[in-house]
Amino acid sequence: MRPLPDPIGPGQESVWRFPRPAVAEPSGRHLRIEHRDTLVADTSAAVRTLETSHPPSWYVPPTDIAPGLLHASDRRSFCEWKGHAVYWHLAVGGALLRDVAWSYPDPTRAFATLRDHVAFYAAPLDRCTVDGEQVRPQPGGFYGGWITSDLAGPFKGVPGSTGW
């Protein structure tokens, strides 16, 4: 059962107006990812994916990620729209965050702009920001969306949202 969308406030967009199937779009918004006093990524050239009921997942160009921090994981998954994903561990400040990021080395044609860009789960990281605002991770643990104050939900991942 589809929930009622939250009211849209000034300057907000509703995730219930995002398309299905998903799309990818370039964004000039400023993203920063920090963990254990290390700048992991800093970009104004991210690509965001939009899908009904989901906050955007943000994909960072590999050139805007600090070198040497990402290490390949054996984990793999499949998205019906984007294709086969590979996962990454992040080694920083003496810690290894396992499967904290993912990418599409050979995405479907519709998502070609995601090629080799890396998306990060916000929850395990100390600080992920969009235009200086610290994000909240999409609920549920499985999804990688970043919630900012300019989004209206409710967001997939909350209890009871499996069928949305």
XYZ file of C-alpha atoms in Angstrom:
164
model
C 0.000 0.000 0.000
C 1.378 3.378 -1.010
C 1.564 5.897 1.852
C 0.392 9.473 1.672
C 3.249 11.798 0.711
C 4.341 14.284 3.354
C 3.432 17.930 2.698
C 6.029 19.744 0.607
C 7.529 22.776 2.315
C 9.151 25.808 0.702
C 12.258 24.794 -1.262
C 11.526 21.065 -0.924
C 11.009 18.348 -3.497
C 8.948 15.251 -2.778
C 10.537 11.857 -3.287
C 7.041 10.781 -4.360
C 7.476 12.911 -7.488
C 10.733 11.168 -8.382
C 10.394 8.803 -11.376
C 10.101 5.052 -11.550
C 12.078 3.529 -13.142
C 14.966 5.425 -11.616
C 17.051 8.033 -13.449
C 20.532 9.505 -13.012
C 21.229 13.215 -13.303
C 24.391 15.302 -12.923
C 24.416 17.725 -10.018
C 26.563 20.722 -9.170
C 25.812 20.487 -5.442
C 28.820 20.278 -3.134
C 29.356 16.908 -1.418
C 31.935 16.147 1.263
C 32.603 12.859 3.001
C 34.821 12.735 6.087
C 35.797 9.948 8.441
C 38.270 9.946 11.331
C 39.562 13.403 10.453
C 40.268 12.323 6.870
C 38.668 13.908 3.825
C 37.423 10.901 1.859
C 35.709 12.752 -0.987
C 34.994 16.325 -2.042
C 33.102 17.096 -5.241
C 30.762 19.430 -7.055
C 30.469 16.972 -9.952
C 28.370 14.170 -8.434
C 25.592 12.282 -10.161
C 22.440 11.629 -8.170
C 19.982 8.827 -8.775
C 16.298 9.506 -8.261
C 13.633 6.877 -7.699
C 10.110 7.145 -6.340
C 10.025 7.057 -2.513
C 13.841 7.100 -2.161
C 16.101 9.975 -1.175
C 18.870 10.398 -3.768
C 21.957 8.232 -3.805
C 24.989 10.327 -4.710
C 27.762 8.992 -6.971
C 31.169 10.663 -6.692
C 33.654 10.759 -9.596
C 36.724 8.647 -8.797
C 39.008 11.660 -9.298
C 37.283 13.390 -6.344
C 37.926 10.532 -3.897
C 41.160 10.528 -1.883
C 43.511 7.968 -3.453
C 44.367 4.727 -1.683
C 41.400 4.644 0.699
C 39.078 2.313 -1.230
C 39.763 -1.420 -1.425
C 37.792 -3.899 -3.510
C 35.287 -6.145 -1.759
C 34.051 -9.533 -2.918
C 30.432 -8.408 -2.475
C 28.311 -7.997 -5.594
C 24.677 -7.116 -6.280
C 22.388 -6.507 -9.221
C 20.012 -3.620 -9.947
C 17.420 -4.139 -12.634
C 18.045 -0.601 -13.944
C 21.722 0.067 -13.310
C 23.250 -3.395 -13.756
C 25.897 -5.210 -11.703
C 27.391 -3.395 -8.710
C 30.718 -3.973 -7.000
C 31.407 -2.926 -3.409
C 34.273 -1.196 -1.661
C 35.829 -1.193 1.790
C 37.183 2.084 3.159
C 40.474 2.033 5.085
C 40.986 5.254 7.019
C 42.393 6.247 10.389
C 43.207 2.680 11.371
C 39.648 1.491 10.692
C 38.298 -0.683 7.898
C 34.679 0.021 7.030
C 33.507 -3.015 5.076
C 31.197 -2.647 2.067
C 30.672 1.047 2.771
C 30.531 2.036 -0.905
C 29.469 0.651 -4.271
C 29.895 1.407 -7.950
C 28.882 0.228 -11.406
C 31.949 -0.494 -13.573
C 29.747 -1.382 -16.564
C 26.294 0.167 -16.020
C 23.352 -0.139 -18.364
C 23.155 2.421 -21.172
C 20.571 4.532 -19.304
C 23.003 4.870 -16.372
C 26.255 5.279 -18.326
C 27.012 8.489 -16.378
C 27.527 6.339 -13.252
C 30.436 4.410 -14.766
C 33.106 4.035 -12.060
C 31.525 6.736 -9.860
C 31.287 5.612 -6.229
C 28.304 5.950 -3.879
C 28.736 5.780 -0.109
C 26.422 4.670 2.682
C 26.183 7.638 5.045
C 25.453 5.717 8.267
C 28.940 4.281 8.940
C 30.754 7.528 8.122
C 31.431 10.401 10.520
C 30.221 13.156 8.214
C 28.535 13.286 4.819
C 27.272 16.659 3.657
C 25.389 18.163 0.739
C 26.004 21.915 0.419
C 27.273 21.923 4.015
C 24.224 20.179 5.505
C 24.935 16.917 7.283
C 22.760 14.207 5.772
C 20.690 11.567 7.507
C 21.029 8.045 6.103
C 18.056 6.454 4.409
C 16.431 4.139 6.953
C 16.573 0.389 6.766
C 20.259 -0.369 6.256
C 19.881 -1.746 2.708
C 19.395 1.519 0.838
C 22.058 4.168 0.334
C 20.062 7.368 -0.009
C 21.029 10.603 1.721
C 18.243 12.619 3.356
C 18.538 16.412 3.445
C 16.101 19.058 4.646
C 15.076 19.897 1.077
C 13.365 16.505 0.680
C 9.832 15.516 1.688
C 9.084 11.844 2.407
C 8.139 9.453 3.742
C 11.185 7.486 2.656
C 11.375 3.834 1.659
C 13.232 1.823 4.282
C 11.056 2.658 7.275
C 9.222 -0.268 8.888
C 6.295 -1.359 6.719
C 7.711 0.058 3.470
C 8.686 -3.246 1.861
C 5.781 -3.130 -0.601
C 6.149 0.506 -1.686
